[in-house]
PDB file of N, CA and C in Angstrom:
ATOM      1  N   UNK A   1       0.821  -1.199   0.000  1.00 68.00           N
ATOM      2  CA  UNK A   1       0.000   0.000   0.000  1.00 68.00           C
ATOM      3  C   UNK A   1       0.861   1.257   0.000  1.00 68.00           C
ATOM      4  N   UNK A   2       1.853   1.307   0.863  1.00 90.00           N
ATOM      5  CA  UNK A   2       2.694   2.495   0.950  1.00 90.00           C
ATOM      6  C   UNK A   2       3.421   2.756  -0.360  1.00 90.00           C
ATOM      7  N   UNK A   3       3.866   1.704  -1.041  1.00 96.00           N
ATOM      8  CA  UNK A   3       4.590   1.888  -2.304  1.00 96.00           C
ATOM      9  C   UNK A   3       3.724   2.601  -3.343  1.00 96.00           C
ATOM     10  N   UNK A   4       2.440   2.287  -3.381  1.00 97.00           N
ATOM     11  CA  UNK A   4       1.545   2.979  -4.317  1.00 97.00           C
ATOM     12  C   UNK A   4       1.459   4.467  -4.001  1.00 97.00           C
ATOM     13  N   UNK A   5       1.346   4.793  -2.725  1.00 97.00           N
ATOM     14  CA  UNK A   5       1.289   6.201  -2.325  1.00 97.00           C
ATOM     15  C   UNK A   5       2.588   6.907  -2.690  1.00 97.00           C
ATOM     16  N   UNK A   6       3.716   6.244  -2.425  1.00 98.00           N
ATOM     17  CA  UNK A   6       5.020   6.830  -2.742  1.00 98.00           C
ATOM     18  C   UNK A   6       5.160   7.043  -4.246  1.00 98.00           C
ATOM     19  N   UNK A   7       4.779   6.046  -5.028  1.00 98.00           N
ATOM     20  CA  UNK A   7       4.878   6.159  -6.486  1.00 98.00           C
ATOM     21  C   UNK A   7       4.018   7.307  -7.012  1.00 98.00           C
ATOM     22  N   UNK A   8       2.795   7.402  -6.532  1.00 99.00           N
ATOM     23  CA  UNK A   8       1.897   8.478  -6.976  1.00 99.00           C
ATOM     24  C   UNK A   8       2.403   9.852  -6.545  1.00 99.00           C
ATOM     25  N   UNK A   9       2.918   9.938  -5.343  1.00 99.00           N
ATOM     26  CA  UNK A   9       3.465  11.204  -4.857  1.00 99.00           C
ATOM     27  C   UNK A   9       4.688  11.605  -5.673  1.00 99.00           C
ATOM     28  N   UNK A  10       5.538  10.631  -5.982  1.00 99.00           N
ATOM     29  CA  UNK A  10       6.728  10.895  -6.796  1.00 99.00           C
ATOM     30  C   UNK A  10       6.338  11.462  -8.151  1.00 99.00           C
ATOM     31  N   UNK A  11       5.345  10.873  -8.784  1.00 99.00           N
ATOM     32  CA  UNK A  11       4.868  11.361 -10.085  1.00 99.00           C
ATOM     33  C   UNK A  11       4.387  12.808  -9.962  1.00 99.00           C
ATOM     34  N   UNK A  12       3.648  13.102  -8.906  1.00 99.00           N
ATOM     35  CA  UNK A  12       3.151  14.464  -8.705  1.00 99.00           C
ATOM     36  C   UNK A  12       4.273  15.469  -8.501  1.00 99.00           C
ATOM     37  N   UNK A  13       5.255  15.103  -7.698  1.00 98.00           N
ATOM     38  CA  UNK A  13       6.391  16.003  -7.458  1.00 98.00           C
ATOM     39  C   UNK A  13       7.159  16.233  -8.756  1.00 98.00           C
ATOM     40  N   UNK A  14       7.399  15.159  -9.495  1.00 99.00           N
ATOM     41  CA  UNK A  14       8.118  15.289 -10.766  1.00 99.00           C
ATOM     42  C   UNK A  14       7.344  16.162 -11.758  1.00 99.00           C
ATOM     43  N   UNK A  15       6.030  16.070 -11.756  1.00 99.00           N
ATOM     44  CA  UNK A  15       5.212  16.908 -12.640  1.00 99.00           C
ATOM     45  C   UNK A  15       5.337  18.383 -12.254  1.00 99.00           C
ATOM     46  N   UNK A  16       5.324  18.664 -10.962  1.00 98.00           N
ATOM     47  CA  UNK A  16       5.477  20.049 -10.506  1.00 98.00           C
ATOM     48  C   UNK A  16       6.858  20.588 -10.865  1.00 98.00           C
ATOM     49  N   UNK A  17       7.864  19.733 -10.794  1.00 97.00           N
ATOM     50  CA  UNK A  17       9.214  20.146 -11.185  1.00 97.00           C
ATOM     51  C   UNK A  17       9.292  20.396 -12.686  1.00 97.00           C
ATOM     52  N   UNK A  18       8.654  19.543 -13.462  1.00 98.00           N
ATOM     53  CA  UNK A  18       8.687  19.666 -14.923  1.00 98.00           C
ATOM     54  C   UNK A  18       8.060  20.979 -15.389  1.00 98.00           C
ATOM     55  N   UNK A  19       7.050  21.451 -14.660  1.00 97.00           N
ATOM     56  CA  UNK A  19       6.414  22.712 -15.058  1.00 97.00           C
ATOM     57  C   UNK A  19       7.079  23.918 -14.402  1.00 97.00           C
ATOM     58  N   UNK A  20       8.152  23.672 -13.654  1.00 96.00           N
ATOM     59  CA  UNK A  20       8.919  24.759 -13.061  1.00 96.00           C
ATOM     60  C   UNK A  20       8.377  25.301 -11.760  1.00 96.00           C
ATOM     61  N   UNK A  21       7.412  24.625 -11.166  1.00 96.00           N
ATOM     62  CA  UNK A  21       6.783  25.115  -9.937  1.00 96.00           C
ATOM     63  C   UNK A  21       7.514  24.685  -8.667  1.00 96.00           C
ATOM     64  N   UNK A  22       8.328  23.638  -8.763  1.00 97.00           N
ATOM     65  CA  UNK A  22       9.014  23.107  -7.587  1.00 97.00           C
ATOM     66  C   UNK A  22      10.494  22.906  -7.911  1.00 97.00           C
ATOM     67  N   UNK A  23      11.371  23.184  -6.946  1.00 96.00           N
ATOM     68  CA  UNK A  23      12.802  23.008  -7.185  1.00 96.00           C
ATOM     69  C   UNK A  23      13.206  21.531  -7.161  1.00 96.00           C
ATOM     70  N   UNK A  24      14.323  21.249  -7.814  1.00 96.00           N
ATOM     71  CA  UNK A  24      14.853  19.877  -7.847  1.00 96.00           C
ATOM     72  C   UNK A  24      16.107  19.810  -6.990  1.00 96.00           C
ATOM     73  N   UNK A  25      15.930  19.837  -5.685  1.00 94.00           N
ATOM     74  CA  UNK A  25      17.066  19.811  -4.768  1.00 94.00           C
ATOM     75  C   UNK A  25      17.318  18.391  -4.281  1.00 94.00           C
ATOM     76  N   UNK A  26      16.295  17.747  -3.795  1.00 96.00           N
ATOM     77  CA  UNK A  26      16.352  16.379  -3.272  1.00 96.00           C
ATOM     78  C   UNK A  26      15.575  15.503  -4.245  1.00 96.00           C
ATOM     79  N   UNK A  27      16.010  14.254  -4.459  1.00 98.00           N
ATOM     80  CA  UNK A  27      15.253  13.386  -5.371  1.00 98.00           C
ATOM     81  C   UNK A  27      13.768  13.308  -4.987  1.00 98.00           C
ATOM     82  N   UNK A  28      12.905  13.364  -5.996  1.00 99.00           N
ATOM     83  CA  UNK A  28      11.452  13.359  -5.773  1.00 99.00           C
ATOM     84  C   UNK A  28      11.008  12.136  -4.979  1.00 99.00           C
ATOM     85  N   UNK A  29      11.564  10.976  -5.290  1.00 98.00           N
ATOM     86  CA  UNK A  29      11.168   9.759  -4.577  1.00 98.00           C
ATOM     87  C   UNK A  29      11.528   9.842  -3.092  1.00 98.00           C
ATOM     88  N   UNK A  30      12.683  10.404  -2.785  1.00 98.00           N
ATOM     89  CA  UNK A  30      13.082  10.534  -1.376  1.00 98.00           C
ATOM     90  C   UNK A  30      12.108  11.436  -0.619  1.00 98.00           C
ATOM     91  N   UNK A  31      11.726  12.538  -1.239  1.00 98.00           N
ATOM     92  CA  UNK A  31      10.734  13.420  -0.611  1.00 98.00           C
ATOM     93  C   UNK A  31       9.406  12.685  -0.455  1.00 98.00           C
ATOM     94  N   UNK A  32       9.000  11.950  -1.484  1.00 98.00           N
ATOM     95  CA  UNK A  32       7.734  11.209  -1.426  1.00 98.00           C
ATOM     96  C   UNK A  32       7.734  10.191  -0.295  1.00 98.00           C
ATOM     97  N   UNK A  33       8.841   9.484  -0.123  1.00 98.00           N
ATOM     98  CA  UNK A  33       8.938   8.508   0.972  1.00 98.00           C
ATOM     99  C   UNK A  33       8.800   9.219   2.312  1.00 98.00           C
ATOM    100  N   UNK A  34       9.562  10.291   2.497  1.00 98.00           N
ATOM    101  CA  UNK A  34       9.522  11.017   3.771  1.00 98.00           C
ATOM    102  C   UNK A  34       8.126  11.544   4.070  1.00 98.00           C
ATOM    103  N   UNK A  35       7.495  12.155   3.090  1.00 98.00           N
ATOM    104  CA  UNK A  35       6.171  12.734   3.318  1.00 98.00           C
ATOM    105  C   UNK A  35       5.130  11.675   3.654  1.00 98.00           C
ATOM    106  N   UNK A  36       5.160  10.563   2.962  1.00 98.00           N
ATOM    107  CA  UNK A  36       4.176   9.512   3.239  1.00 98.00           C
ATOM    108  C   UNK A  36       4.406   8.856   4.592  1.00 98.00           C
ATOM    109  N   UNK A  37       5.662   8.697   4.991  1.00 97.00           N
ATOM    110  CA  UNK A  37       5.931   8.146   6.323  1.00 97.00           C
ATOM    111  C   UNK A  37       5.529   9.131   7.419  1.00 97.00           C
ATOM    112  N   UNK A  38       5.734  10.416   7.173  1.00 98.00           N
ATOM    113  CA  UNK A  38       5.277  11.433   8.126  1.00 98.00           C
ATOM    114  C   UNK A  38       3.758  11.366   8.264  1.00 98.00           C
ATOM    115  N   UNK A  39       3.059  11.260   7.142  1.00 97.00           N
ATOM    116  CA  UNK A  39       1.594  11.131   7.188  1.00 97.00           C
ATOM    117  C   UNK A  39       1.180   9.965   8.071  1.00 97.00           C
ATOM    118  N   UNK A  40       1.775   8.807   7.825  1.00 97.00           N
ATOM    119  CA  UNK A  40       1.409   7.609   8.586  1.00 97.00           C
ATOM    120  C   UNK A  40       1.651   7.806  10.076  1.00 97.00           C
ATOM    121  N   UNK A  41       2.824   8.306  10.418  1.00 97.00           N
ATOM    122  CA  UNK A  41       3.169   8.463  11.831  1.00 97.00           C
ATOM    123  C   UNK A  41       2.278   9.492  12.522  1.00 97.00           C
ATOM    124  N   UNK A  42       2.044  10.622  11.869  1.00 97.00           N
ATOM    125  CA  UNK A  42       1.211  11.658  12.489  1.00 97.00           C
ATOM    126  C   UNK A  42      -0.228  11.208  12.653  1.00 97.00           C
ATOM    127  N   UNK A  43      -0.780  10.593  11.628  1.00 96.00           N
ATOM    128  CA  UNK A  43      -2.172  10.146  11.728  1.00 96.00           C
ATOM    129  C   UNK A  43      -2.327   9.037  12.759  1.00 96.00           C
ATOM    130  N   UNK A  44      -1.365   8.134  12.789  1.00 97.00           N
ATOM    131  CA  UNK A  44      -1.424   7.063  13.785  1.00 97.00           C
ATOM    132  C   UNK A  44      -1.432   7.657  15.190  1.00 97.00           C
ATOM    133  N   UNK A  45      -0.507   8.577  15.446  1.00 97.00           N
ATOM    134  CA  UNK A  45      -0.431   9.180  16.775  1.00 97.00           C
ATOM    135  C   UNK A  45      -1.690   9.970  17.103  1.00 97.00           C
ATOM    136  N   UNK A  46      -2.142  10.779  16.176  1.00 96.00           N
ATOM    137  CA  UNK A  46      -3.310  11.627  16.418  1.00 96.00           C
ATOM    138  C   UNK A  46      -4.569  10.817  16.657  1.00 96.00           C
ATOM    139  N   UNK A  47      -4.814   9.822  15.819  1.00 95.00           N
ATOM    140  CA  UNK A  47      -6.094   9.117  15.872  1.00 95.00           C
ATOM    141  C   UNK A  47      -6.109   7.889  16.778  1.00 95.00           C
ATOM    142  N   UNK A  48      -4.951   7.567  17.388  1.00 97.00           N
ATOM    143  CA  UNK A  48      -4.940   6.464  18.353  1.00 97.00           C
ATOM    144  C   UNK A  48      -4.626   6.943  19.764  1.00 97.00           C
ATOM    145  N   UNK A  49      -4.476   8.253  19.925  1.00 95.00           N
ATOM    146  CA  UNK A  49      -4.256   8.805  21.254  1.00 95.00           C
ATOM    147  C   UNK A  49      -2.825   8.717  21.744  1.00 95.00           C
ATOM    148  N   UNK A  50      -1.882   8.409  20.868  1.00 95.00           N
ATOM    149  CA  UNK A  50      -0.481   8.380  21.275  1.00 95.00           C
ATOM    150  C   UNK A  50      -0.009   9.801  21.560  1.00 95.00           C
ATOM    151  N   UNK A  51       1.033   9.906  22.352  1.00 96.00           N
ATOM    152  CA  UNK A  51       1.629  11.210  22.638  1.00 96.00           C
ATOM    153  C   UNK A  51       3.111  11.141  22.347  1.00 96.00           C
ATOM    154  N   UNK A  52       3.678  12.191  21.824  1.00 96.00           N
ATOM    155  CA  UNK A  52       3.022  13.430  21.456  1.00 96.00           C
ATOM    156  C   UNK A  52       2.225  13.266  20.171  1.00 96.00           C
ATOM    157  N   UNK A  53       1.246  14.130  19.999  1.00 96.00           N
ATOM    158  CA  UNK A  53       0.414  14.093  18.799  1.00 96.00           C
ATOM    159  C   UNK A  53      -0.148  15.484  18.536  1.00 96.00           C
ATOM    160  N   UNK A  54      -0.417  15.737  17.269  1.00 96.00           N
ATOM    161  CA  UNK A  54      -1.068  16.980  16.860  1.00 96.00           C
ATOM    162  C   UNK A  54      -2.564  16.814  17.103  1.00 96.00           C
ATOM    163  N   UNK A  55      -3.219  17.863  17.566  1.00 95.00           N
ATOM    164  CA  UNK A  55      -4.663  17.840  17.779  1.00 95.00           C
ATOM    165  C   UNK A  55      -5.362  17.406  16.499  1.00 95.00           C
ATOM    166  N   UNK A  56      -6.392  16.577  16.635  1.00 93.00           N
ATOM    167  CA  UNK A  56      -7.051  16.030  15.435  1.00 93.00           C
ATOM    168  C   UNK A  56      -7.675  17.106  14.556  1.00 93.00           C
ATOM    169  N   UNK A  57      -7.968  18.256  15.106  1.00 96.00           N
ATOM    170  CA  UNK A  57      -8.505  19.346  14.302  1.00 96.00           C
ATOM    171  C   UNK A  57      -7.439  20.126  13.538  1.00 96.00           C
ATOM    172  N   UNK A  58      -6.173  19.834  13.827  1.00 97.00           N
ATOM    173  CA  UNK A  58      -5.075  20.555  13.182  1.00 97.00           C
ATOM    174  C   UNK A  58      -4.172  19.660  12.345  1.00 97.00           C
ATOM    175  N   UNK A  59      -4.398  18.356  12.371  1.00 96.00           N
ATOM    176  CA  UNK A  59      -3.468  17.441  11.707  1.00 96.00           C
ATOM    177  C   UNK A  59      -3.417  17.657  10.197  1.00 96.00           C
ATOM    178  N   UNK A  60      -4.536  17.887   9.555  1.00 96.00           N
ATOM    179  CA  UNK A  60      -4.544  18.072   8.095  1.00 96.00           C
ATOM    180  C   UNK A  60      -3.819  19.362   7.718  1.00 96.00           C
ATOM    181  N   UNK A  61      -4.107  20.459   8.404  1.00 97.00           N
ATOM    182  CA  UNK A  61      -3.434  21.723   8.105  1.00 97.00           C
ATOM    183  C   UNK A  61      -1.926  21.619   8.352  1.00 97.00           C
ATOM    184  N   UNK A  62      -1.549  20.921   9.407  1.00 97.00           N
ATOM    185  CA  UNK A  62      -0.131  20.740   9.713  1.00 97.00           C
ATOM    186  C   UNK A  62       0.558  19.934   8.622  1.00 97.00           C
ATOM    187  N   UNK A  63      -0.060  18.832   8.220  1.00 98.00           N
ATOM    188  CA  UNK A  63       0.520  18.013   7.149  1.00 98.00           C
ATOM    189  C   UNK A  63       0.575  18.781   5.830  1.00 98.00           C
ATOM    190  N   UNK A  64      -0.451  19.549   5.529  1.00 97.00           N
ATOM    191  CA  UNK A  64      -0.452  20.346   4.305  1.00 97.00           C
ATOM    192  C   UNK A  64       0.724  21.317   4.296  1.00 97.00           C
ATOM    193  N   UNK A  65       0.950  21.969   5.411  1.00 96.00           N
ATOM    194  CA  UNK A  65       2.068  22.906   5.524  1.00 96.00           C
ATOM    195  C   UNK A  65       3.396  22.186   5.275  1.00 96.00           C
ATOM    196  N   UNK A  66       3.578  21.034   5.884  1.00 97.00           N
ATOM    197  CA  UNK A  66       4.808  20.254   5.707  1.00 97.00           C
ATOM    198  C   UNK A  66       4.980  19.851   4.244  1.00 97.00           C
ATOM    199  N   UNK A  67       3.914  19.312   3.639  1.00 98.00           N
ATOM    200  CA  UNK A  67       3.977  18.874   2.243  1.00 98.00           C
ATOM    201  C   UNK A  67       4.316  20.032   1.310  1.00 98.00           C
ATOM    202  N   UNK A  68       3.604  21.146   1.428  1.00 97.00           N
ATOM    203  CA  UNK A  68       3.842  22.274   0.528  1.00 97.00           C
ATOM    204  C   UNK A  68       5.268  22.799   0.636  1.00 97.00           C
ATOM    205  N   UNK A  69       5.765  22.896   1.852  1.00 97.00           N
ATOM    206  CA  UNK A  69       7.119  23.400   2.034  1.00 97.00           C
ATOM    207  C   UNK A  69       8.173  22.397   1.587  1.00 97.00           C
ATOM    208  N   UNK A  70       7.916  21.119   1.759  1.00 97.00           N
ATOM    209  CA  UNK A  70       8.865  20.100   1.302  1.00 97.00           C
ATOM    210  C   UNK A  70       8.931  20.048  -0.220  1.00 97.00           C
ATOM    211  N   UNK A  71       7.808  20.206  -0.866  1.00 97.00           N
ATOM    212  CA  UNK A  71       7.762  20.102  -2.331  1.00 97.00           C
ATOM    213  C   UNK A  71       8.175  21.403  -3.005  1.00 97.00           C
ATOM    214  N   UNK A  72       7.644  22.521  -2.539  1.00 97.00           N
ATOM    215  CA  UNK A  72       7.854  23.798  -3.224  1.00 97.00           C
ATOM    216  C   UNK A  72       8.978  24.636  -2.636  1.00 97.00           C
ATOM    217  N   UNK A  73       9.448  24.270  -1.447  1.00 92.00           N
ATOM    218  CA  UNK A  73      10.542  24.992  -0.819  1.00 92.00           C
ATOM    219  C   UNK A  73      10.085  26.286  -0.173  1.00 92.00           C
ATOM    220  N   UNK A  74      10.836  26.728   0.822  1.00 74.00           N
ATOM    221  CA  UNK A  74      10.500  27.979   1.490  1.00 74.00           C
ATOM    222  C   UNK A  74       9.230  27.882   2.305  1.00 74.00           C
ATOM    223  N   UNK A  75       8.810  28.984   2.811  1.00 53.00           N
ATOM    224  CA  UNK A  75       7.593  29.048   3.606  1.00 53.00           C
ATOM    225  C   UNK A  75       6.437  29.418   2.689  1.00 53.00           C
ATOM    226  N   UNK A  76       5.426  28.577   2.663  1.00 57.00           N
ATOM    227  CA  UNK A  76       4.246  28.826   1.827  1.00 57.00           C
ATOM    228  C   UNK A  76       3.217  29.601   2.634  1.00 57.00           C
ATOM    229  N   UNK A  77       2.755  30.692   2.103  1.00 54.00           N
ATOM    230  CA  UNK A  77       1.738  31.500   2.782  1.00 54.00           C
ATOM    231  C   UNK A  77       0.417  30.760   2.824  1.00 54.00           C
ATOM    232  N   UNK A  78      -0.359  31.035   3.856  1.00 52.00           N
ATOM    233  CA  UNK A  78      -1.701  30.459   4.017  1.00 52.00           C
ATOM    234  C   UNK A  78      -1.702  28.944   4.053  1.00 52.00           C
ATOM    235  N   UNK A  79      -0.655  28.349   4.574  1.00 45.00           N
ATOM    236  CA  UNK A  79      -0.639  26.887   4.692  1.00 45.00           C
ATOM    237  C   UNK A  79      -0.406  26.477   6.115  1.00 45.00           C
TER     238      UNK A  79
END
């Protein structure tokens, strides 16, 4: 299951790079692996009551911020 998510994320990152929207600093697959593992760990902690964990009302916004900054670089406004 995780490999499918990683493969799809890699394709998306590479597409953003191809159109010039995202920098090519770290290999796309490496970023995809990191982001998907972060998703799994954060959601597991948040939704199973593990600590530390991000509040369940903030987990999506937090992950979005991490993803946007990892893919596009720098600090993304309104994320």
